[in-house]
Structures are given as C-alpha cells and as structure tokens.
C-alpha cells in the first residue's frame, strides 16, 4: 500500500502544465464543467490534485479549472518527487501515464442495449458516411524550403515573462485575443527589449499603447507558441473557423462517452416564467469565453458577430421572442466605443423594432463614458477613422474622436456588468424558485440513474 501526504497550498502556487492543452485539448467550460463546479462548491475538492515537485499539475487540470473558477484560495494536493523542469522532454508522456483513459464496467453492462440496434442500422450509417466522402484524385506537389521560427532572445525575456503572467492570470477566459493581452500589459508595462548597448535610455523600450508595441507583441506571442513557452491554445483567431469530422477509436469508448452523459446535465428553462424576453448581443467573437458562462447561467441567448448583424441574426432573435410568448424584449449590447460600435447597437434596435415588429428596449453595457472614467481605460491607438460615414454623428455624441475597444475592459468587470443588466430585467424571486426546483429534479434524476445501474448489474 502506498502512503502519501495531502498538503493544503495556495492555488497560486500550482500551475497547469502547458503540455496538457496540447495533449488533451483546451479545457472547455461546458455543461460537464458546470456540474463539476457545482459539486466542488457543495462538497469541496474531495480528490487532491497531483502536482510535480516544482508545482506543475500532473493530474487534475479540470479540477484546477473549477477551483480557479470558484476563486478558491487554497487546494489539496499530492506532491510527486519528480519535476517538470528536469523531465521537460518526457512531460507529455508522463501526463498520459497519470491520466489513463479508463474503460468503465458499465460499458459491458449495456451489452443487451447494444443488441437492439440491427446490423442494417449500423451498416446504413457507415454507407451514408462513405457516400458523403468524395474521392478526388490529385498529384502530390513538392514544397521546397524550410520554415523556421527563431526562439525568443535573452533581451526579450522580461517581455515574455510579463506576457506569460497575463496569459496565465486570464486562463479562465482562454482562448484570448492579442488585443486582450495588449490591454492587460498596459497595467504594468514591461520593457519590450533590454539591449546591452543602445543610444536610447531604458524608457525608450517600454511597452506602450501604440502600433509599434502591439506589433512587437504579435511577434512575441507567435514565437512563444511555436517554441513552447505558452500553450498553442491560449490565443485563438475566431474569424477562421474549422469544421472537423471525426469518429471513435473503438465501440467501448463510444459507449463510455454515452454513459457518462446519461441523465446528466439537466437544467430547467430558467427564463420560462420571466416577464421579459432577454438576449445579449456582442460585437465580436472574442467575447465568447467572457460572456457565454454568464448567459448560460441565466439561460439567456448570446449572439456574437463581426460588426453589424445580418438578416438571419434579427430574424432568429424575432423568432425566439415570438416563441417565448412574452410581451416585451430586452436587448443587452456590448460593443466598442467607436462610430461603428455605437451605430451597430442602434441598428440592432431599429432592425428588430421597425422591420420585425419586436417591442424591444436595450441596454448598451459597454464600453461607456462611466467605465472609461472609472477604470481610466487606455484608448485605442487608432482614433476614429476620418473616412467613416458615421464620424460626424460620433463626434456630436461623444465630443471627440478617441475610441476604446471592448478588450480594454477587464473580463470579470465586463462579465459583472452583463450579469447586472440581465438580473435587472428579471424577477429574481421566480429565478431562485426555478433553481430550487431544478435541484430537486436533479436529485430525482440521480436516483433514476442509480436505479438503472443497479438493475443492469442484477
């Protein structure tokens, strides 16, 4: 029998292994994560997180994510005697050894259920998949040359350290945009470079809110990802979506996955009995990780765009409003403080009100003058464009050409403002009653799940 000691340590003394995202993919805040967060909130962290001697997580990244989300100050750990710094080349393999994919016994208990599917059904599914795959004969082409990304030099080590700290502090909002890292760096600007000899003083190399610094950050993060200093998944480009088709490695894994989700993830419709239909509209895709958890908490639909909405956006909003059976709609908007950001929010209301007949009221929760003053926000280094057809009305409305981007707001701050706007349009007594009933329903479903498992075992 192996003996081990459980320590209670500050959560800040533990850090995720960057390789975990590369091996298993980035951790998503999905329904299963909500269940884990709720479990830890009620019962605490019952299974310690395994960490290396130098503080890197070996097993327990999802539990760490949940604890971090709950803002826990300390967590229980089991410390191993080896360190990541000494086993860097083997670390990915070590992670897989400590996180084996288990085949649960329940998979064999569902053998009878699998027999209900006829051979025809399985064969038809395979044939349909094959029919959708079109063979295209093609020649393979030779590609000459070598792509090489140099590592970050010693003189930029301080710049890298500052960027890594921002990225790790904002882990719960991954994937980030370069803009988000940029604005966070302005809170404590590092030196972009520390040359040994220069005709300029040190302040010349200080990170600033300008294009020169921003371009330097783009290059730093490119080199940092390619050379393994930060995870490949910490920065993303949501404007380039990828559509992936994949399958299962074996039948047991598929059964295992289906069982894990069986009768789990239940929620009542938390907006069903509310007096108003509420939706949130964000100007850009970079808001997804920030706003989706809040909207999921209240079951409010979140729509994101790349600037102005389109006919399907307003059509779908109007359809959801009419299907809700409610008499009024609230639209909560988060957009940049610039000519287009102001106008697209107005355009959303006009489209719903005038073209689809929706009685809509709206709150523009960000970015606004009060937030700019309260947080002393850094403006965008690009002022409003002179060629913008909306510049005149923007100047009349704001008194200047300075602009501010949503990314300049701290994510938690923006999240809190959206949450406050949602709750201001809800009857919270009704909402709390729904949550209580949801808990009772969940306990009932767990009893059903356990009963089915026991009957299968018999």
Tab-separated table of C-alpha atoms in Angstrom:
chain	number	residue	atom	x	y	z
A	1	UNK	CA	0.000	0.000	0.000
A	2	UNK	CA	1.379	3.411	-0.995
A	3	UNK	CA	1.397	6.183	1.592
A	4	UNK	CA	1.180	9.800	0.562
A	5	UNK	CA	0.644	13.150	2.231
A	6	UNK	CA	-2.029	15.655	1.313
A	7	UNK	CA	-0.966	19.291	1.537
A	8	UNK	CA	-3.170	22.394	1.521
A	9	UNK	CA	-1.406	25.001	-0.604
A	10	UNK	CA	-2.320	28.387	-2.122
A	11	UNK	CA	-3.885	27.854	-5.539
A	12	UNK	CA	-1.417	30.401	-6.908
A	13	UNK	CA	1.465	28.038	-6.079
A	14	UNK	CA	0.113	25.477	-8.546
A	15	UNK	CA	0.149	25.952	-12.293
A	16	UNK	CA	-1.219	23.889	-15.202
A	17	UNK	CA	1.193	22.038	-17.456
A	18	UNK	CA	1.203	23.764	-20.864
A	19	UNK	CA	1.531	20.330	-22.467
A	20	UNK	CA	-1.886	19.299	-21.123
A	21	UNK	CA	-3.685	21.542	-23.628
A	22	UNK	CA	-1.554	20.149	-26.438
A	23	UNK	CA	-2.184	16.520	-25.445
A	24	UNK	CA	-5.852	16.632	-24.417
A	25	UNK	CA	-7.082	19.901	-25.955
A	26	UNK	CA	-8.084	23.066	-24.149
A	27	UNK	CA	-10.481	22.739	-21.234
A	28	UNK	CA	-13.983	23.883	-22.189
A	29	UNK	CA	-16.452	25.496	-19.810
A	30	UNK	CA	-19.305	23.192	-20.862
A	31	UNK	CA	-22.220	21.548	-19.083
A	32	UNK	CA	-19.979	18.860	-17.567
A	33	UNK	CA	-17.694	21.592	-16.191
A	34	UNK	CA	-20.743	23.311	-14.672
A	35	UNK	CA	-21.583	20.067	-12.865
A	36	UNK	CA	-18.002	19.732	-11.576
A	37	UNK	CA	-18.005	23.355	-10.363
A	38	UNK	CA	-21.318	22.837	-8.588
A	39	UNK	CA	-20.051	19.608	-6.978
A	40	UNK	CA	-16.892	21.310	-5.660
A	41	UNK	CA	-18.945	24.286	-4.496
A	42	UNK	CA	-21.121	21.966	-2.368
A	43	UNK	CA	-18.667	19.305	-1.215
A	44	UNK	CA	-15.247	20.854	-1.653
A	45	UNK	CA	-12.420	19.246	-3.624
A	46	UNK	CA	-12.572	15.634	-2.419
A	47	UNK	CA	-9.827	14.280	-4.712
A	48	UNK	CA	-6.446	16.049	-4.317
A	49	UNK	CA	-4.678	17.384	-7.389
A	50	UNK	CA	-1.386	15.663	-8.195
A	51	UNK	CA	1.486	18.081	-8.817
A	52	UNK	CA	5.182	17.811	-9.539
A	53	UNK	CA	7.870	18.864	-7.123
A	54	UNK	CA	8.114	22.231	-8.914
A	55	UNK	CA	4.371	22.887	-8.796
A	56	UNK	CA	3.078	21.775	-12.210
A	57	UNK	CA	-0.165	19.801	-12.382
A	58	UNK	CA	0.314	16.154	-13.339
A	59	UNK	CA	-3.310	15.074	-12.896
A	60	UNK	CA	-6.339	17.241	-12.128
A	61	UNK	CA	-6.400	20.057	-14.678
A	62	UNK	CA	-10.221	20.114	-14.867
A	63	UNK	CA	-10.498	20.197	-11.082
A	64	UNK	CA	-7.962	23.046	-11.001
A	65	UNK	CA	-10.015	24.922	-13.620
A	66	UNK	CA	-13.150	24.524	-11.478
A	67	UNK	CA	-11.373	25.630	-8.279
A	68	UNK	CA	-9.933	28.644	-10.075
A	69	UNK	CA	-13.391	29.492	-11.372
A	70	UNK	CA	-14.714	29.398	-7.789
A	71	UNK	CA	-11.860	31.711	-6.704
A	72	UNK	CA	-10.667	29.211	-4.080
A	73	UNK	CA	-7.604	30.463	-2.242
A	74	UNK	CA	-6.162	27.053	-1.323
A	75	UNK	CA	-6.496	23.496	-2.635
A	76	UNK	CA	-5.415	19.991	-1.511
A	77	UNK	CA	-2.546	18.435	-3.464
A	78	UNK	CA	-0.403	15.299	-3.564
A	79	UNK	CA	3.160	16.212	-4.451
A	80	UNK	CA	5.324	13.879	-6.550
A	81	UNK	CA	9.095	13.734	-6.172
A	82	UNK	CA	9.912	14.492	-9.829
A	83	UNK	CA	9.931	17.907	-11.508
A	84	UNK	CA	8.835	19.177	-14.919
A	85	UNK	CA	11.977	21.258	-15.326
A	86	UNK	CA	14.139	18.116	-15.272
A	87	UNK	CA	11.797	15.978	-17.374
A	88	UNK	CA	10.657	18.519	-19.974
A	89	UNK	CA	11.179	16.210	-22.948
A	90	UNK	CA	9.151	13.403	-21.300
A	91	UNK	CA	6.434	15.547	-19.722
A	92	UNK	CA	3.710	14.912	-22.298
A	93	UNK	CA	4.202	11.147	-21.860
A	94	UNK	CA	4.090	11.486	-18.063
A	95	UNK	CA	0.768	13.292	-18.311
A	96	UNK	CA	-0.731	10.447	-20.333
A	97	UNK	CA	0.527	7.907	-17.776
A	98	UNK	CA	-1.187	9.766	-14.934
A	99	UNK	CA	-4.397	10.323	-16.896
A	100	UNK	CA	-5.182	6.928	-18.468
A	101	UNK	CA	-8.424	6.534	-20.376
A	102	UNK	CA	-10.435	4.102	-18.320
A	103	UNK	CA	-12.904	1.571	-19.700
A	104	UNK	CA	-15.730	1.563	-17.175
A	105	UNK	CA	-17.539	-1.631	-16.193
A	106	UNK	CA	-20.858	-0.073	-17.174
A	107	UNK	CA	-19.899	-0.495	-20.832
A	108	UNK	CA	-20.192	-4.268	-20.549
A	109	UNK	CA	-23.449	-3.986	-18.608
A	110	UNK	CA	-25.070	-2.285	-21.620
A	111	UNK	CA	-24.341	-5.186	-23.952
A	112	UNK	CA	-28.023	-6.060	-24.192
A	113	UNK	CA	-28.955	-2.486	-25.073
A	114	UNK	CA	-26.454	-2.538	-27.937
A	115	UNK	CA	-28.168	-5.626	-29.387
A	116	UNK	CA	-31.308	-3.576	-30.003
A	117	UNK	CA	-29.532	-1.899	-32.916
A	118	UNK	CA	-29.772	-4.042	-36.042
A	119	UNK	CA	-26.879	-4.678	-38.395
A	120	UNK	CA	-28.787	-2.748	-41.036
A	121	UNK	CA	-28.791	0.399	-38.926
A	122	UNK	CA	-25.038	0.261	-38.351
A	123	UNK	CA	-24.309	-0.576	-41.990
A	124	UNK	CA	-26.561	2.215	-43.245
A	125	UNK	CA	-24.753	4.732	-41.058
A	126	UNK	CA	-21.389	3.664	-42.490
A	127	UNK	CA	-22.680	3.749	-46.056
A	128	UNK	CA	-24.098	7.237	-45.577
A	129	UNK	CA	-20.733	8.414	-44.279
A	130	UNK	CA	-18.920	6.883	-47.244
A	131	UNK	CA	-21.367	8.483	-49.698
A	132	UNK	CA	-20.590	11.880	-48.206
A	133	UNK	CA	-16.850	11.346	-48.787
A	134	UNK	CA	-15.903	12.120	-52.372
A	135	UNK	CA	-12.645	10.785	-53.734
A	136	UNK	CA	-10.620	13.404	-55.564
A	137	UNK	CA	-7.524	12.170	-57.420
A	138	UNK	CA	-4.646	14.630	-57.129
A	139	UNK	CA	-0.929	14.884	-57.676
A	140	UNK	CA	1.336	15.454	-54.724
A	141	UNK	CA	3.452	18.577	-55.094
A	142	UNK	CA	6.959	19.088	-53.835
A	143	UNK	CA	7.455	22.013	-51.449
A	144	UNK	CA	10.926	23.458	-51.165
A	145	UNK	CA	12.427	25.486	-48.360
A	146	UNK	CA	12.208	25.224	-44.578
A	147	UNK	CA	10.010	27.261	-42.243
A	148	UNK	CA	11.871	28.237	-39.100
A	149	UNK	CA	10.715	30.338	-36.170
A	150	UNK	CA	13.638	31.558	-34.051
A	151	UNK	CA	13.361	31.337	-30.290
A	152	UNK	CA	12.918	34.413	-28.129
A	153	UNK	CA	16.221	36.101	-27.348
A	154	UNK	CA	17.540	36.824	-23.879
A	155	UNK	CA	16.934	40.544	-24.266
A	156	UNK	CA	13.186	39.871	-24.610
A	157	UNK	CA	12.979	37.520	-21.622
A	158	UNK	CA	11.301	40.146	-19.428
A	159	UNK	CA	8.737	40.891	-22.136
A	160	UNK	CA	7.945	37.168	-22.404
A	161	UNK	CA	7.612	36.801	-18.618
A	162	UNK	CA	5.118	39.680	-18.468
A	163	UNK	CA	3.057	38.266	-21.347
A	164	UNK	CA	3.034	34.767	-19.795
A	165	UNK	CA	1.768	36.182	-16.498
A	166	UNK	CA	-1.120	37.951	-18.256
A	167	UNK	CA	-1.992	34.787	-20.181
A	168	UNK	CA	-1.956	32.605	-17.069
A	169	UNK	CA	-3.907	35.136	-14.965
A	170	UNK	CA	-6.621	35.119	-17.651
A	171	UNK	CA	-6.645	31.340	-18.129
A	172	UNK	CA	-10.359	31.039	-17.358
A	173	UNK	CA	-11.047	33.228	-20.417
A	174	UNK	CA	-8.969	31.207	-22.914
A	175	UNK	CA	-8.654	31.418	-25.815
A	176	UNK	CA	-7.611	35.054	-25.631
A	177	UNK	CA	-7.071	37.591	-28.373
A	178	UNK	CA	-3.828	39.510	-28.798
A	179	UNK	CA	-5.823	42.666	-28.021
A	180	UNK	CA	-6.760	41.338	-24.583
A	181	UNK	CA	-3.119	40.616	-23.742
A	182	UNK	CA	-2.162	44.055	-25.075
A	183	UNK	CA	-4.510	45.981	-22.793
A	184	UNK	CA	-3.589	43.938	-19.736
A	185	UNK	CA	0.114	44.608	-20.339
A	186	UNK	CA	-0.614	48.340	-20.191
A	187	UNK	CA	-1.460	47.969	-16.482
A	188	UNK	CA	2.206	47.284	-15.727
A	189	UNK	CA	4.123	47.862	-18.969
A	190	UNK	CA	7.298	45.776	-19.321
A	191	UNK	CA	10.331	46.581	-21.411
A	192	UNK	CA	9.933	45.187	-24.913
A	193	UNK	CA	13.676	44.679	-25.071
A	194	UNK	CA	16.719	45.103	-22.852
A	195	UNK	CA	19.654	45.607	-25.226
A	196	UNK	CA	23.118	45.632	-23.730
A	197	UNK	CA	24.125	48.691	-25.703
A	198	UNK	CA	21.848	51.413	-27.010
A	199	UNK	CA	21.855	55.112	-27.688
A	200	UNK	CA	18.400	55.259	-26.073
A	201	UNK	CA	17.561	55.085	-22.376
A	202	UNK	CA	15.550	52.175	-20.951
A	203	UNK	CA	12.199	54.002	-21.142
A	204	UNK	CA	12.520	54.122	-24.918
A	205	UNK	CA	11.873	50.363	-24.888
A	206	UNK	CA	8.868	50.499	-22.521
A	207	UNK	CA	5.671	48.824	-23.792
A	208	UNK	CA	3.156	51.480	-24.852
A	209	UNK	CA	-0.310	51.822	-26.285
A	210	UNK	CA	0.881	52.194	-29.861
A	211	UNK	CA	1.197	50.154	-33.034
A	212	UNK	CA	4.937	49.575	-32.545
A	213	UNK	CA	4.360	47.833	-29.205
A	214	UNK	CA	1.329	45.934	-30.484
A	215	UNK	CA	3.259	44.569	-33.465
A	216	UNK	CA	6.077	43.538	-31.111
A	217	UNK	CA	3.539	41.629	-29.001
A	218	UNK	CA	2.153	39.835	-32.066
A	219	UNK	CA	5.639	38.619	-32.948
A	220	UNK	CA	6.460	37.665	-29.344
A	221	UNK	CA	3.321	35.532	-28.999
A	222	UNK	CA	3.982	33.890	-32.361
A	223	UNK	CA	7.485	32.866	-31.278
A	224	UNK	CA	6.288	31.892	-27.786
A	225	UNK	CA	3.688	29.466	-29.131
A	226	UNK	CA	5.900	27.863	-31.755
A	227	UNK	CA	8.751	27.402	-29.276
A	228	UNK	CA	6.616	26.011	-26.447
A	229	UNK	CA	6.784	28.887	-23.957
A	230	UNK	CA	2.976	29.089	-23.823
A	231	UNK	CA	0.222	26.729	-24.908
A	232	UNK	CA	-0.849	26.711	-28.535
A	233	UNK	CA	-4.429	27.043	-27.271
A	234	UNK	CA	-4.054	30.238	-25.237
A	235	UNK	CA	-4.534	32.515	-28.279
A	236	UNK	CA	-7.136	31.920	-30.960
A	237	UNK	CA	-8.475	33.507	-34.122
A	238	UNK	CA	-12.273	33.082	-34.120
A	239	UNK	CA	-12.531	34.628	-37.586
A	240	UNK	CA	-11.103	31.428	-39.100
A	241	UNK	CA	-13.449	28.617	-38.054
A	242	UNK	CA	-12.584	24.961	-38.590
A	243	UNK	CA	-15.160	22.221	-39.201
A	244	UNK	CA	-13.859	18.843	-38.086
A	245	UNK	CA	-15.256	15.386	-38.788
A	246	UNK	CA	-14.004	12.603	-36.562
A	247	UNK	CA	-15.008	9.258	-35.127
A	248	UNK	CA	-14.354	6.866	-32.255
A	249	UNK	CA	-11.337	4.622	-31.787
A	250	UNK	CA	-13.491	1.712	-30.614
A	251	UNK	CA	-17.016	0.824	-29.503
A	252	UNK	CA	-16.122	0.783	-25.800
A	253	UNK	CA	-15.035	4.427	-25.891
A	254	UNK	CA	-18.304	5.396	-27.576
A	255	UNK	CA	-20.396	3.521	-25.001
A	256	UNK	CA	-18.320	5.039	-22.216
A	257	UNK	CA	-18.976	8.536	-23.518
A	258	UNK	CA	-22.706	7.927	-23.881
A	259	UNK	CA	-22.970	6.559	-20.350
A	260	UNK	CA	-21.058	9.453	-18.810
A	261	UNK	CA	-23.693	11.848	-20.130
A	262	UNK	CA	-26.717	9.630	-19.434
A	263	UNK	CA	-29.324	11.648	-17.465
A	264	UNK	CA	-26.653	14.275	-16.677
A	265	UNK	CA	-26.591	17.974	-17.476
A	266	UNK	CA	-30.269	18.570	-16.679
A	267	UNK	CA	-31.460	22.156	-16.241
A	268	UNK	CA	-34.909	23.696	-16.165
A	269	UNK	CA	-35.707	26.555	-18.535
A	270	UNK	CA	-34.622	29.435	-16.297
A	271	UNK	CA	-36.330	32.068	-18.448
A	272	UNK	CA	-39.661	30.308	-18.958
A	273	UNK	CA	-41.654	32.263	-16.353
A	274	UNK	CA	-39.740	35.550	-16.577
A	275	UNK	CA	-41.714	38.675	-17.567
A	276	UNK	CA	-39.383	39.780	-20.395
A	277	UNK	CA	-37.501	38.004	-23.176
A	278	UNK	CA	-33.796	38.802	-22.719
A	279	UNK	CA	-30.949	38.426	-25.221
A	280	UNK	CA	-27.307	39.534	-25.282
A	281	UNK	CA	-25.563	40.828	-28.408
A	282	UNK	CA	-21.763	41.169	-28.613
A	283	UNK	CA	-19.924	42.976	-31.375
A	284	UNK	CA	-17.098	40.459	-31.767
A	285	UNK	CA	-16.297	36.773	-31.384
A	286	UNK	CA	-13.572	37.447	-28.805
A	287	UNK	CA	-16.358	37.917	-26.243
A	288	UNK	CA	-17.360	34.252	-26.374
A	289	UNK	CA	-15.353	32.962	-23.404
A	290	UNK	CA	-16.233	36.032	-21.341
A	291	UNK	CA	-19.992	36.220	-21.868
A	292	UNK	CA	-21.042	32.636	-22.568
A	293	UNK	CA	-20.790	31.450	-18.914
A	294	UNK	CA	-22.973	34.356	-17.714
A	295	UNK	CA	-25.586	33.794	-20.412
A	296	UNK	CA	-25.573	30.045	-19.719
A	297	UNK	CA	-26.140	30.713	-16.021
A	298	UNK	CA	-29.399	32.541	-16.746
A	299	UNK	CA	-30.340	30.710	-19.966
A	300	UNK	CA	-30.136	33.897	-21.987
A	301	UNK	CA	-29.260	33.601	-25.678
A	302	UNK	CA	-25.912	35.134	-26.700
A	303	UNK	CA	-25.347	36.294	-30.284
A	304	UNK	CA	-21.897	37.359	-31.482
A	305	UNK	CA	-20.889	38.946	-34.741
A	306	UNK	CA	-18.113	40.592	-36.626
A	307	UNK	CA	-19.574	44.070	-36.612
A	308	UNK	CA	-23.093	44.604	-37.883
A	309	UNK	CA	-25.725	41.899	-37.624
A	310	UNK	CA	-27.355	40.370	-40.687
A	311	UNK	CA	-30.897	39.423	-41.648
A	312	UNK	CA	-30.586	35.906	-40.093
A	313	UNK	CA	-29.436	37.476	-36.804
A	314	UNK	CA	-32.523	39.680	-36.481
A	315	UNK	CA	-34.835	37.025	-37.933
A	316	UNK	CA	-33.719	34.459	-35.357
A	317	UNK	CA	-33.998	36.940	-32.481
A	318	UNK	CA	-37.504	37.886	-33.570
A	319	UNK	CA	-38.482	34.219	-33.881
A	320	UNK	CA	-37.202	33.412	-30.379
A	321	UNK	CA	-39.082	36.409	-28.979
A	322	UNK	CA	-42.361	35.387	-30.610
A	323	UNK	CA	-41.953	31.770	-29.481
A	324	UNK	CA	-41.375	32.951	-25.893
A	325	UNK	CA	-44.917	34.323	-25.776
A	326	UNK	CA	-43.753	37.414	-23.881
A	327	UNK	CA	-44.876	40.984	-24.428
A	328	UNK	CA	-41.515	42.795	-24.420
A	329	UNK	CA	-37.858	42.126	-25.164
A	330	UNK	CA	-34.647	43.443	-23.622
A	331	UNK	CA	-31.501	43.501	-25.745
A	332	UNK	CA	-28.206	43.861	-23.861
A	333	UNK	CA	-25.410	45.097	-26.123
A	334	UNK	CA	-21.605	45.096	-25.677
A	335	UNK	CA	-19.726	46.969	-28.402
A	336	UNK	CA	-16.640	49.113	-28.955
A	337	UNK	CA	-16.662	52.817	-28.165
A	338	UNK	CA	-16.268	53.966	-31.759
A	339	UNK	CA	-18.544	55.145	-34.603
A	340	UNK	CA	-19.380	51.609	-35.729
A	341	UNK	CA	-19.823	50.271	-32.184
A	342	UNK	CA	-22.396	52.927	-31.364
A	343	UNK	CA	-24.209	52.643	-34.677
A	344	UNK	CA	-24.404	48.837	-34.769
A	345	UNK	CA	-26.138	48.885	-31.376
A	346	UNK	CA	-28.677	51.402	-32.706
A	347	UNK	CA	-29.047	49.356	-35.889
A	348	UNK	CA	-29.882	46.255	-33.865
A	349	UNK	CA	-32.798	48.005	-32.183
A	350	UNK	CA	-34.038	49.566	-35.420
A	351	UNK	CA	-33.912	46.213	-37.207
A	352	UNK	CA	-35.887	44.379	-34.530
A	353	UNK	CA	-38.343	47.196	-33.878
A	354	UNK	CA	-39.003	48.548	-37.372
A	355	UNK	CA	-38.520	45.513	-39.622
A	356	UNK	CA	-39.709	42.656	-37.400
A	357	UNK	CA	-42.174	44.442	-35.134
A	358	UNK	CA	-40.450	43.449	-31.877
A	359	UNK	CA	-41.153	45.778	-28.904
A	360	UNK	CA	-37.528	45.982	-27.779
A	361	UNK	CA	-35.713	48.037	-25.151
A	362	UNK	CA	-31.956	47.933	-24.909
A	363	UNK	CA	-29.029	48.499	-22.587
A	364	UNK	CA	-25.578	49.227	-24.006
A	365	UNK	CA	-23.486	47.883	-21.126
A	366	UNK	CA	-20.056	48.539	-22.658
A	367	UNK	CA	-17.997	50.482	-23.482
A	368	UNK	CA	-19.395	53.719	-21.987
A	369	UNK	CA	-18.163	57.031	-20.565
A	370	UNK	CA	-18.595	55.988	-16.940
A	371	UNK	CA	-16.404	52.908	-17.440
A	372	UNK	CA	-13.717	54.909	-19.223
A	373	UNK	CA	-13.518	57.356	-16.305
A	374	UNK	CA	-13.870	54.756	-13.550
A	375	UNK	CA	-11.117	52.472	-14.876
A	376	UNK	CA	-9.013	55.151	-16.570
A	377	UNK	CA	-9.082	52.976	-19.685
A	378	UNK	CA	-6.373	53.207	-22.304
A	379	UNK	CA	-7.853	54.348	-25.609
A	380	UNK	CA	-7.190	52.540	-28.852
A	381	UNK	CA	-4.013	53.786	-30.552
A	382	UNK	CA	-6.132	54.229	-33.695
A	383	UNK	CA	-8.670	57.091	-33.367
A	384	UNK	CA	-11.971	57.070	-35.241
A	385	UNK	CA	-11.417	56.798	-38.992
A	386	UNK	CA	-11.870	60.050	-40.891
A	387	UNK	CA	-13.430	58.218	-43.823
A	388	UNK	CA	-16.156	56.713	-41.625
A	389	UNK	CA	-19.612	57.889	-42.689
A	390	UNK	CA	-20.612	57.809	-39.023
A	391	UNK	CA	-17.779	60.025	-37.753
A	392	UNK	CA	-19.802	63.237	-37.593
A	393	UNK	CA	-22.581	61.712	-35.511
A	394	UNK	CA	-19.988	60.019	-33.274
A	395	UNK	CA	-18.221	63.333	-32.578
A	396	UNK	CA	-21.557	65.002	-31.888
A	397	UNK	CA	-22.425	62.200	-29.495
A	398	UNK	CA	-19.094	61.911	-27.663
A	399	UNK	CA	-17.296	65.195	-28.262
A	400	UNK	CA	-14.148	63.698	-29.775
A	401	UNK	CA	-12.523	61.081	-31.984
A	402	UNK	CA	-10.911	58.906	-29.291
A	403	UNK	CA	-12.043	55.281	-29.328
A	404	UNK	CA	-11.977	52.428	-26.814
A	405	UNK	CA	-12.192	48.706	-27.514
A	406	UNK	CA	-14.086	46.111	-25.514
A	407	UNK	CA	-10.804	44.308	-24.870
A	408	UNK	CA	-9.666	47.264	-22.733
A	409	UNK	CA	-12.222	46.254	-20.086
A	410	UNK	CA	-11.130	43.598	-17.556
A	411	UNK	CA	-13.084	40.425	-18.420
A	412	UNK	CA	-14.531	39.984	-14.927
A	413	UNK	CA	-15.664	43.618	-14.939
A	414	UNK	CA	-17.481	43.213	-18.260
A	415	UNK	CA	-18.989	39.942	-17.087
A	416	UNK	CA	-20.302	41.582	-13.904
A	417	UNK	CA	-21.938	44.394	-15.870
A	418	UNK	CA	-23.699	41.972	-18.208
A	419	UNK	CA	-24.840	39.909	-15.228
A	420	UNK	CA	-26.216	43.027	-13.520
A	421	UNK	CA	-28.096	44.034	-16.665
A	422	UNK	CA	-29.628	40.567	-17.014
A	423	UNK	CA	-30.755	40.467	-13.380
A	424	UNK	CA	-32.179	43.994	-13.621
A	425	UNK	CA	-34.624	42.674	-16.244
A	426	UNK	CA	-35.583	39.526	-14.336
A	427	UNK	CA	-37.817	38.628	-11.422
A	428	UNK	CA	-35.154	37.110	-9.171
A	429	UNK	CA	-37.699	35.506	-6.806
A	430	UNK	CA	-39.038	33.468	-9.725
A	431	UNK	CA	-35.476	32.657	-10.822
A	432	UNK	CA	-34.491	31.373	-7.350
A	433	UNK	CA	-37.608	29.205	-7.213
A	434	UNK	CA	-36.627	27.631	-10.536
A	435	UNK	CA	-33.113	26.913	-9.203
A	436	UNK	CA	-34.571	25.204	-6.113
A	437	UNK	CA	-36.895	23.081	-8.257
A	438	UNK	CA	-34.006	22.274	-10.584
A	439	UNK	CA	-32.025	20.888	-7.659
A	440	UNK	CA	-34.917	18.667	-6.625
A	441	UNK	CA	-35.261	17.419	-10.199
A	442	UNK	CA	-31.524	16.705	-10.390
A	443	UNK	CA	-31.649	14.615	-7.222
A	444	UNK	CA	-34.588	12.665	-8.632
A	445	UNK	CA	-32.718	12.017	-11.889
A	446	UNK	CA	-29.673	10.823	-9.954
A	447	UNK	CA	-31.909	8.310	-8.143
A	448	UNK	CA	-33.226	7.123	-11.524
A	449	UNK	CA	-29.669	6.798	-12.850
A	450	UNK	CA	-28.594	4.769	-9.810
A	451	UNK	CA	-31.697	2.555	-10.080
A	452	UNK	CA	-30.991	1.782	-13.734
A	453	UNK	CA	-27.358	0.997	-12.907
A	454	UNK	CA	-28.380	-1.373	-10.100
A	455	UNK	CA	-30.932	-3.149	-12.327
A	456	UNK	CA	-28.336	-3.593	-15.056
A	457	UNK	CA	-25.925	-5.001	-12.533
A	458	UNK	CA	-28.502	-7.552	-11.417
